[in-house]
PDB file of C-alpha atoms in Angstrom:
ATOM      1  CA  MET O 133     250.827  95.477 301.727  1.00 51.00           C
ATOM      2  CA  SER O 134     252.440  93.520 299.371  1.00 52.00           C
ATOM      3  CA  GLY O 135     252.942  90.587 301.646  1.00 51.00           C
ATOM      4  CA  ARG O 136     248.860  90.390 302.512  1.00 52.00           C
ATOM      5  CA  THR O 137     247.978  90.993 298.253  1.00 49.00           C
ATOM      6  CA  GLN O 138     250.185  87.978 297.707  1.00 51.00           C
ATOM      7  CA  ARG O 139     248.243  85.589 300.101  1.00 51.00           C
ATOM      8  CA  VAL O 140     244.788  87.024 298.997  1.00 46.00           C
ATOM      9  CA  SER O 141     245.470  86.327 295.542  1.00 48.00           C
ATOM     10  CA  GLU O 142     246.831  82.713 296.150  1.00 49.00           C
ATOM     11  CA  GLN O 143     244.119  82.438 298.298  1.00 52.00           C
ATOM     12  CA  LYS O 144     241.393  83.255 295.245  1.00 50.00           C
ATOM     13  CA  ALA O 145     243.756  81.354 292.914  1.00 49.00           C
ATOM     14  CA  GLY O 146     243.158  77.623 295.210  1.00 49.00           C
ATOM     15  CA  ARG O 147     239.686  78.241 295.427  1.00 51.00           C
ATOM     16  CA  GLY O 148     239.733  78.903 291.159  1.00 51.00           C
ATOM     17  CA  LYS O 149     241.404  75.114 291.374  1.00 54.00           C
ATOM     18  CA  ARG O 150     238.241  73.123 290.621  1.00 57.00           C
ATOM     19  CA  LYS O 151     239.461  68.927 291.430  1.00 65.00           C
ATOM     20  CA  GLN O 152     238.603  66.583 288.444  1.00 70.00           C
ATOM     21  CA  LEU O 153     237.149  63.724 289.222  1.00 63.00           C
ATOM     22  CA  PRO O 154     239.085  60.685 287.813  1.00 69.00           C
ATOM     23  CA  LEU O 155     238.111  59.227 284.355  1.00 66.00           C
ATOM     24  CA  TRP O 156     236.182  56.482 285.678  1.00 64.00           C
ATOM     25  CA  GLN O 157     234.269  57.884 287.807  1.00 60.00           C
ATOM     26  CA  GLU O 158     233.121  60.996 285.213  1.00 60.00           C
ATOM     27  CA  THR O 159     232.202  57.417 282.767  1.00 63.00           C
ATOM     28  CA  ILE O 160     229.887  56.223 285.791  1.00 66.00           C
ATOM     29  CA  LEU O 161     228.845  59.914 286.652  1.00 59.00           C
ATOM     30  CA  LEU O 162     228.226  60.330 282.552  1.00 62.00           C
ATOM     31  CA  LEU O 163     226.175  56.824 282.518  1.00 60.00           C
ATOM     32  CA  GLY O 164     224.057  57.274 284.930  1.00 60.00           C
ATOM     33  CA  VAL O 165     222.752  60.616 283.798  1.00 57.00           C
ATOM     34  CA  ALA O 166     222.141  58.872 280.229  1.00 56.00           C
ATOM     35  CA  LEU O 167     220.138  56.429 281.994  1.00 57.00           C
ATOM     36  CA  VAL O 168     217.989  58.499 284.173  1.00 57.00           C
ATOM     37  CA  LEU O 169     217.335  60.454 281.026  1.00 54.00           C
ATOM     38  CA  ALA O 170     216.694  57.446 279.136  1.00 54.00           C
ATOM     39  CA  ILE O 171     214.252  56.392 281.351  1.00 55.00           C
ATOM     40  CA  VAL O 172     212.312  59.950 281.341  1.00 53.00           C
ATOM     41  CA  ILE O 173     212.362  59.728 278.053  1.00 55.00           C
ATOM     42  CA  LYS O 174     210.571  56.429 277.548  1.00 56.00           C
ATOM     43  CA  THR O 175     208.085  57.493 280.587  1.00 54.00           C
ATOM     44  CA  PHE O 176     206.969  60.584 279.435  1.00 53.00           C
ATOM     45  CA  PHE O 177     207.545  61.131 275.560  1.00 65.00           C
ATOM     46  CA  VAL O 178     209.364  58.466 273.657  1.00 76.00           C
ATOM     47  CA  GLN O 179     209.431  54.944 272.838  1.00 82.00           C
ATOM     48  CA  ALA O 180     210.601  52.244 270.378  1.00 81.00           C
ATOM     49  CA  PHE O 181     208.640  48.864 269.417  1.00 82.00           C
ATOM     50  CA  TYR O 182     208.956  46.552 266.674  1.00 81.00           C
ATOM     51  CA  ILE O 183     205.926  45.470 264.582  1.00 85.00           C
ATOM     52  CA  PRO O 184     205.250  41.721 265.959  1.00 81.00           C
ATOM     53  CA  SER O 185     203.235  40.610 263.096  1.00 85.00           C
ATOM     54  CA  GLU O 186     201.804  41.032 259.699  1.00 90.00           C
ATOM     55  CA  SER O 187     198.709  42.657 260.804  1.00 90.00           C
ATOM     56  CA  MET O 188     199.575  46.028 260.344  1.00 92.00           C
ATOM     57  CA  GLU O 189     200.133  45.356 256.526  1.00 92.00           C
ATOM     58  CA  PRO O 190     200.606  47.455 253.670  1.00 93.00           C
ATOM     59  CA  GLY O 191     201.954  50.072 255.802  1.00 92.00           C
ATOM     60  CA  LEU O 192     203.795  47.967 258.374  1.00 93.00           C
ATOM     61  CA  ILE O 193     205.135  44.627 257.660  1.00 92.00           C
ATOM     62  CA  LEU O 194     206.636  42.220 260.369  1.00 88.00           C
ATOM     63  CA  ASN O 195     210.310  43.333 262.133  1.00 86.00           C
ATOM     64  CA  ASP O 196     209.173  47.397 261.258  1.00 89.00           C
ATOM     65  CA  ARG O 197     210.869  49.301 264.064  1.00 89.00           C
ATOM     66  CA  ILE O 198     208.418  52.353 265.027  1.00 90.00           C
ATOM     67  CA  LEU O 199     208.613  55.225 267.407  1.00 86.00           C
ATOM     68  CA  ILE O 200     205.438  55.969 269.451  1.00 88.00           C
ATOM     69  CA  GLN O 201     204.991  59.375 271.330  1.00 84.00           C
ATOM     70  CA  LYS O 202     203.216  60.003 274.301  1.00 84.00           C
ATOM     71  CA  VAL O 203     202.349  63.572 274.653  1.00 81.00           C
ATOM     72  CA  SER O 204     199.078  63.644 272.669  1.00 82.00           C
ATOM     73  CA  TYR O 205     197.669  61.506 275.478  1.00 85.00           C
ATOM     74  CA  TRP O 206     198.765  63.715 278.794  1.00 79.00           C
ATOM     75  CA  GLY O 207     196.077  64.429 280.514  1.00 77.00           C
ATOM     76  CA  ASP O 208     192.593  64.493 279.052  1.00 79.00           C
ATOM     77  CA  GLY O 209     194.137  63.509 275.777  1.00 83.00           C
ATOM     78  CA  GLU O 210     192.429  60.185 274.285  1.00 90.00           C
ATOM     79  CA  PRO O 211     193.247  58.253 270.868  1.00 93.00           C
ATOM     80  CA  GLU O 212     191.269  59.411 268.466  1.00 94.00           C
ATOM     81  CA  ARG O 213     189.667  57.382 265.202  1.00 96.00           C
ATOM     82  CA  GLY O 214     192.553  56.843 263.168  1.00 95.00           C
ATOM     83  CA  ASP O 215     195.199  56.929 265.487  1.00 94.00           C
ATOM     84  CA  VAL O 216     197.742  53.857 265.312  1.00 95.00           C
ATOM     85  CA  VAL O 217     198.486  52.636 268.651  1.00 94.00           C
ATOM     86  CA  VAL O 218     200.110  50.423 270.796  1.00 92.00           C
ATOM     87  CA  PHE O 219     198.729  49.100 273.311  1.00 91.00           C
ATOM     88  CA  LYS O 220     199.089  46.703 276.430  1.00 88.00           C
ATOM     89  CA  ASP O 221     197.705  43.306 275.993  1.00 86.00           C
ATOM     90  CA  PRO O 222     194.315  43.483 277.394  1.00 85.00           C
ATOM     91  CA  GLY O 223     194.303  39.338 278.392  1.00 81.00           C
ATOM     92  CA  GLY O 224     194.597  36.871 275.835  1.00 77.00           C
ATOM     93  CA  TRP O 225     194.985  38.652 272.765  1.00 79.00           C
ATOM     94  CA  LEU O 226     198.523  37.682 272.118  1.00 76.00           C
ATOM     95  CA  PRO O 227     200.280  34.192 272.355  1.00 68.00           C
ATOM     96  CA  PRO O 228     202.886  33.376 275.471  1.00 57.00           C
ATOM     97  CA  VAL O 229     205.758  33.550 272.695  1.00 55.00           C
ATOM     98  CA  ASP O 230     204.891  37.216 271.986  1.00 55.00           C
ATOM     99  CA  SER O 231     204.169  38.395 275.528  1.00 49.00           C
ATOM    100  CA  ALA O 232     207.686  37.391 276.952  1.00 48.00           C
ATOM    101  CA  GLY O 233     209.781  39.948 275.506  1.00 55.00           C
ATOM    102  CA  PRO O 234     213.236  40.102 274.574  1.00 56.00           C
ATOM    103  CA  THR O 235     215.476  37.225 277.315  1.00 56.00           C
ATOM    104  CA  ASN O 236     218.936  38.365 276.037  1.00 60.00           C
ATOM    105  CA  PRO O 237     220.155  40.317 279.016  1.00 65.00           C
ATOM    106  CA  VAL O 238     221.435  43.648 277.319  1.00 57.00           C
ATOM    107  CA  ALA O 239     218.557  43.567 275.303  1.00 54.00           C
ATOM    108  CA  LYS O 240     216.166  43.221 278.897  1.00 57.00           C
ATOM    109  CA  VAL O 241     218.218  45.897 280.112  1.00 57.00           C
ATOM    110  CA  MET O 242     217.744  48.212 276.868  1.00 55.00           C
ATOM    111  CA  ALA O 243     213.972  47.437 276.706  1.00 55.00           C
ATOM    112  CA  LYS O 244     213.612  49.197 280.498  1.00 55.00           C
ATOM    113  CA  VAL O 245     215.072  52.179 279.298  1.00 50.00           C
ATOM    114  CA  GLY O 246     212.885  52.430 275.792  1.00 47.00           C
ATOM    115  CA  LEU O 247     216.056  51.994 273.338  1.00 48.00           C
ATOM    116  CA  TYR O 248     214.873  48.128 272.660  1.00 51.00           C
ATOM    117  CA  PRO O 249     211.097  47.326 271.883  1.00 53.00           C
ATOM    118  CA  THR O 250     209.250  45.277 274.654  1.00 58.00           C
ATOM    119  CA  GLY O 251     207.105  42.243 274.427  1.00 58.00           C
ATOM    120  CA  GLY O 252     203.131  42.095 275.405  1.00 75.00           C
ATOM    121  CA  HIS O 253     202.381  44.707 273.374  1.00 84.00           C
ATOM    122  CA  LEU O 254     199.793  45.047 270.375  1.00 89.00           C
ATOM    123  CA  VAL O 255     199.831  47.933 267.379  1.00 92.00           C
ATOM    124  CA  LYS O 256     196.264  48.300 265.909  1.00 95.00           C
ATOM    125  CA  ARG O 257     194.293  51.414 264.579  1.00 96.00           C
ATOM    126  CA  VAL O 258     191.692  53.034 266.441  1.00 97.00           C
ATOM    127  CA  VAL O 259     188.206  52.609 264.479  1.00 96.00           C
ATOM    128  CA  GLY O 260     185.870  54.096 266.583  1.00 95.00           C
ATOM    129  CA  VAL O 261     186.234  55.891 270.051  1.00 96.00           C
ATOM    130  CA  ALA O 262     183.405  55.822 272.782  1.00 95.00           C
ATOM    131  CA  GLY O 263     179.894  56.724 271.660  1.00 95.00           C
ATOM    132  CA  ASP O 264     180.702  55.358 268.288  1.00 96.00           C
ATOM    133  CA  THR O 265     178.544  52.507 266.185  1.00 95.00           C
ATOM    134  CA  ILE O 266     180.444  50.262 263.756  1.00 95.00           C
ATOM    135  CA  GLU O 267     179.009  48.634 261.097  1.00 93.00           C
ATOM    136  CA  CYS O 268     180.215  46.121 258.620  1.00 91.00           C
ATOM    137  CA  CYS O 269     179.637  47.145 255.463  1.00 90.00           C
ATOM    138  CA  ASP O 270     177.563  49.220 252.833  1.00 90.00           C
ATOM    139  CA  ASP O 271     177.553  47.607 249.309  1.00 89.00           C
ATOM    140  CA  GLN O 272     181.180  48.548 248.471  1.00 92.00           C
ATOM    141  CA  GLY O 273     182.502  46.545 251.502  1.00 90.00           C
ATOM    142  CA  ARG O 274     183.492  49.540 253.618  1.00 94.00           C
ATOM    143  CA  LEU O 275     182.923  50.129 257.385  1.00 94.00           C
ATOM    144  CA  ILE O 276     180.316  52.480 258.315  1.00 94.00           C
ATOM    145  CA  VAL O 277     180.987  54.533 261.784  1.00 96.00           C
ATOM    146  CA  ASN O 278     177.889  56.547 262.947  1.00 96.00           C
ATOM    147  CA  GLY O 279     176.262  56.414 259.533  1.00 93.00           C
ATOM    148  CA  GLN O 280     179.168  57.543 257.593  1.00 96.00           C
ATOM    149  CA  PRO O 281     181.151  55.130 255.041  1.00 96.00           C
ATOM    150  CA  LEU O 282     185.106  55.038 255.613  1.00 96.00           C
ATOM    151  CA  ASP O 283     187.251  55.245 252.530  1.00 95.00           C
ATOM    152  CA  GLU O 284     189.794  52.701 253.510  1.00 95.00           C
ATOM    153  CA  SER O 285     191.716  51.914 249.915  1.00 92.00           C
ATOM    154  CA  ASP O 286     195.086  53.836 251.077  1.00 93.00           C
ATOM    155  CA  TYR O 287     196.305  51.779 253.682  1.00 94.00           C
ATOM    156  CA  VAL O 288     193.803  48.457 254.318  1.00 93.00           C
ATOM    157  CA  LYS O 289     194.878  45.341 252.919  1.00 92.00           C
ATOM    158  CA  ARG O 290     191.513  43.068 252.123  1.00 89.00           C
ATOM    159  CA  GLY O 291     193.915  40.057 251.739  1.00 84.00           C
ATOM    160  CA  GLY O 292     190.972  38.264 249.188  1.00 82.00           C
ATOM    161  CA  ALA O 293     187.579  38.997 251.537  1.00 85.00           C
ATOM    162  CA  SER O 294     185.624  41.677 249.749  1.00 86.00           C
ATOM    163  CA  CYS O 295     184.948  43.743 252.596  1.00 89.00           C
ATOM    164  CA  ASN O 296     186.617  45.583 255.003  1.00 91.00           C
ATOM    165  CA  GLY O 297     185.639  43.950 258.289  1.00 87.00           C
ATOM    166  CA  PRO O 298     185.684  40.317 257.549  1.00 86.00           C
ATOM    167  CA  MET O 299     187.403  38.659 260.824  1.00 78.00           C
ATOM    168  CA  PRO O 300     184.185  37.966 262.508  1.00 73.00           C
ATOM    169  CA  THR O 301     182.923  35.555 260.040  1.00 66.00           C
ATOM    170  CA  ASN O 302     186.302  34.054 259.332  1.00 64.00           C
ATOM    171  CA  GLY O 303     186.830  36.084 256.138  1.00 64.00           C
ATOM    172  CA  ALA O 304     183.626  35.804 255.111  1.00 68.00           C
ATOM    173  CA  CYS O 305     181.370  39.498 254.336  1.00 77.00           C
ATOM    174  CA  ASP O 306     178.094  37.880 253.686  1.00 70.00           C
ATOM    175  CA  GLU O 307     177.283  38.255 257.506  1.00 73.00           C
ATOM    176  CA  LYS O 308     176.713  41.808 258.333  1.00 84.00           C
ATOM    177  CA  TRP O 309     177.688  42.964 261.831  1.00 88.00           C
ATOM    178  CA  THR O 310     177.204  45.788 264.375  1.00 90.00           C
ATOM    179  CA  VAL O 311     179.033  46.740 267.520  1.00 91.00           C
ATOM    180  CA  GLY O 312     178.678  49.669 269.593  1.00 83.00           C
ATOM    181  CA  PRO O 313     178.083  52.091 270.961  1.00 94.00           C
ATOM    182  CA  ILE O 314     181.411  51.741 272.242  1.00 95.00           C
ATOM    183  CA  PRO O 315     182.018  52.149 276.497  1.00 95.00           C
ATOM    184  CA  ASP O 316     182.985  55.126 278.135  1.00 94.00           C
ATOM    185  CA  GLY O 317     186.897  54.762 278.719  1.00 94.00           C
ATOM    186  CA  HIS O 318     187.488  52.234 275.563  1.00 96.00           C
ATOM    187  CA  ILE O 319     188.222  51.810 271.708  1.00 97.00           C
ATOM    188  CA  PHE O 320     187.628  49.750 268.951  1.00 96.00           C
ATOM    189  CA  VAL O 321     190.680  48.808 266.991  1.00 96.00           C
ATOM    190  CA  MET O 322     191.535  46.764 263.639  1.00 94.00           C
ATOM    191  CA  GLY O 323     195.027  46.065 261.912  1.00 93.00           C
ATOM    192  CA  ASP O 324     195.074  47.044 258.583  1.00 94.00           C
ATOM    193  CA  ASN O 325     195.426  43.277 257.128  1.00 93.00           C
ATOM    194  CA  ARG O 326     192.014  42.586 257.823  1.00 90.00           C
ATOM    195  CA  SER O 327     191.728  39.420 257.034  1.00 86.00           C
ATOM    196  CA  ARG O 328     194.953  38.338 258.879  1.00 87.00           C
ATOM    197  CA  SER O 329     194.624  40.649 262.118  1.00 87.00           C
ATOM    198  CA  ALA O 330     193.641  39.579 266.172  1.00 85.00           C
ATOM    199  CA  ASP O 331     191.566  42.616 266.684  1.00 89.00           C
ATOM    200  CA  SER O 332     188.571  43.985 267.842  1.00 92.00           C
ATOM    201  CA  SER O 333     186.104  42.710 265.305  1.00 88.00           C
ATOM    202  CA  GLN O 334     187.434  38.688 265.922  1.00 86.00           C
ATOM    203  CA  LYS O 335     186.799  38.740 269.681  1.00 86.00           C
ATOM    204  CA  MET O 336     183.627  40.170 269.329  1.00 85.00           C
ATOM    205  CA  CYS O 337     180.527  37.285 270.306  1.00 78.00           C
ATOM    206  CA  GLN O 338     178.439  35.494 267.328  1.00 73.00           C
ATOM    207  CA  SER O 339     175.865  33.896 267.814  1.00 66.00           C
ATOM    208  CA  ASP O 340     176.643  30.604 268.128  1.00 66.00           C
ATOM    209  CA  GLU O 341     179.516  31.183 270.926  1.00 65.00           C
ATOM    210  CA  THR O 342     178.901  30.172 274.222  1.00 64.00           C
ATOM    211  CA  GLU O 343     181.903  30.958 276.359  1.00 71.00           C
ATOM    212  CA  CYS O 344     182.450  34.388 274.455  1.00 74.00           C
ATOM    213  CA  VAL O 345     182.707  37.233 276.980  1.00 76.00           C
ATOM    214  CA  PRO O 346     180.741  40.268 275.912  1.00 75.00           C
ATOM    215  CA  GLY O 347     182.804  43.316 276.235  1.00 79.00           C
ATOM    216  CA  ASP O 348     186.009  41.726 275.665  1.00 84.00           C
ATOM    217  CA  GLU O 349     186.325  43.576 271.773  1.00 90.00           C
ATOM    218  CA  PHE O 350     186.796  46.703 273.503  1.00 94.00           C
ATOM    219  CA  VAL O 351     190.320  47.902 274.483  1.00 95.00           C
ATOM    220  CA  PRO O 352     190.828  50.218 277.672  1.00 94.00           C
ATOM    221  CA  VAL O 353     192.183  53.719 277.152  1.00 94.00           C
ATOM    222  CA  ASP O 354     194.229  53.093 280.455  1.00 91.00           C
ATOM    223  CA  LEU O 355     195.682  50.258 277.986  1.00 92.00           C
ATOM    224  CA  VAL O 356     196.916  52.267 275.546  1.00 92.00           C
ATOM    225  CA  VAL O 357     200.911  53.330 275.583  1.00 89.00           C
ATOM    226  CA  GLY O 358     201.116  55.720 272.961  1.00 89.00           C
ATOM    227  CA  LYS O 359     200.738  56.457 269.037  1.00 92.00           C
ATOM    228  CA  VAL O 360     202.709  55.815 266.234  1.00 92.00           C
ATOM    229  CA  PHE O 361     204.232  58.535 265.122  1.00 90.00           C
ATOM    230  CA  VAL O 362     207.024  57.515 262.552  1.00 89.00           C
ATOM    231  CA  LEU O 363     208.408  54.157 260.907  1.00 91.00           C
ATOM    232  CA  LEU O 364     211.956  54.327 262.034  1.00 84.00           C
ATOM    233  CA  TRP O 365     213.789  51.164 260.716  1.00 85.00           C
ATOM    234  CA  PRO O 366     214.209  49.910 257.782  1.00 88.00           C
ATOM    235  CA  ALA O 367     215.779  53.311 256.448  1.00 87.00           C
ATOM    236  CA  ASP O 368     214.711  52.775 253.273  1.00 90.00           C
ATOM    237  CA  ARG O 369     210.705  53.123 254.638  1.00 90.00           C
ATOM    238  CA  PHE O 370     211.283  56.135 256.391  1.00 91.00           C
ATOM    239  CA  ARG O 371     207.938  57.626 257.290  1.00 91.00           C
ATOM    240  CA  TRP O 372     206.264  59.903 259.015  1.00 90.00           C
ATOM    241  CA  ASN O 373     202.573  58.310 260.576  1.00 89.00           C
ATOM    242  CA  SER O 374     199.280  60.875 260.397  1.00 90.00           C
ATOM    243  CA  ARG O 375     195.978  60.088 260.789  1.00 93.00           C
ATOM    244  CA  PRO O 376     193.916  59.234 257.335  1.00 93.00           C
ATOM    245  CA  THR O 377     191.877  62.129 256.583  1.00 93.00           C
ATOM    246  CA  THR O 378     188.855  59.938 256.193  1.00 95.00           C
ATOM    247  CA  PHE O 379     188.149  59.884 259.803  1.00 95.00           C
ATOM    248  CA  GLU O 380     187.531  63.282 259.776  1.00 93.00           C
ATOM    249  CA  ASP O 381     184.010  63.039 258.167  1.00 91.00           C
ATOM    250  CA  VAL O 382     183.014  60.733 260.682  1.00 94.00           C
ATOM    251  CA  PRO O 383     180.049  62.609 263.085  1.00 94.00           C
ATOM    252  CA  ASP O 384     179.959  62.598 266.436  1.00 90.00           C
ATOM    253  CA  PRO O 385     178.110  59.726 268.467  1.00 89.00           C
ATOM    254  CA  THR O 386     174.005  60.891 268.827  1.00 81.00           C
ATOM    255  CA  PRO O 387     173.097  60.970 272.509  1.00 74.00           C
TER     256      PRO O 387
END
């Protein structure tokens, strides 16, 4: 009995020993797992971007690093008025240099997994959603959405203009404009630096234009990548991004 017991114990001990991978194999395995996790996070949850221009001043300035979250727009979720969103270029909004993305090989790899900003994207604030009508402007220079003036004094930079919607008339605010109703599946976006932003308002057709395509001012919701939720870098300006309360007072569009 003692010999049999000894053999059984030896077998159990053999089964208990696990073969340890060489260090180089463990390193490759861990890097592979980390890469898969990074791709999953980028695809479904969080992605890094940078501010490519001065169009979102004063809140977001050139080369600020931001994070966007995608959870809010899962399923039937869509951008809401006041959200600051990142979206793909609808076509011709960006110059070629801003659409190219990173050129460094390491940066390219990091961009693929969401650890480095990619090119071909814009950052703007949603001013109107499907069904909304936007007017510029009341006697205080405020935008009007569905008849409700917006108090954007906390985040808008007029840049010398006398109203919050100067772009269609190259900085002049003496000519009023109206856009909408915004078609289903689209949004109307503007930069916070209203005199220095190539946004939806700049894409609107003017009466003296002959080659403008009506509707180019609207951004398809399908092109929206996510909502900015944190200013990550520089560290001394770190903050969470939230929707301005003025948009809570905007009524639903009239059918």
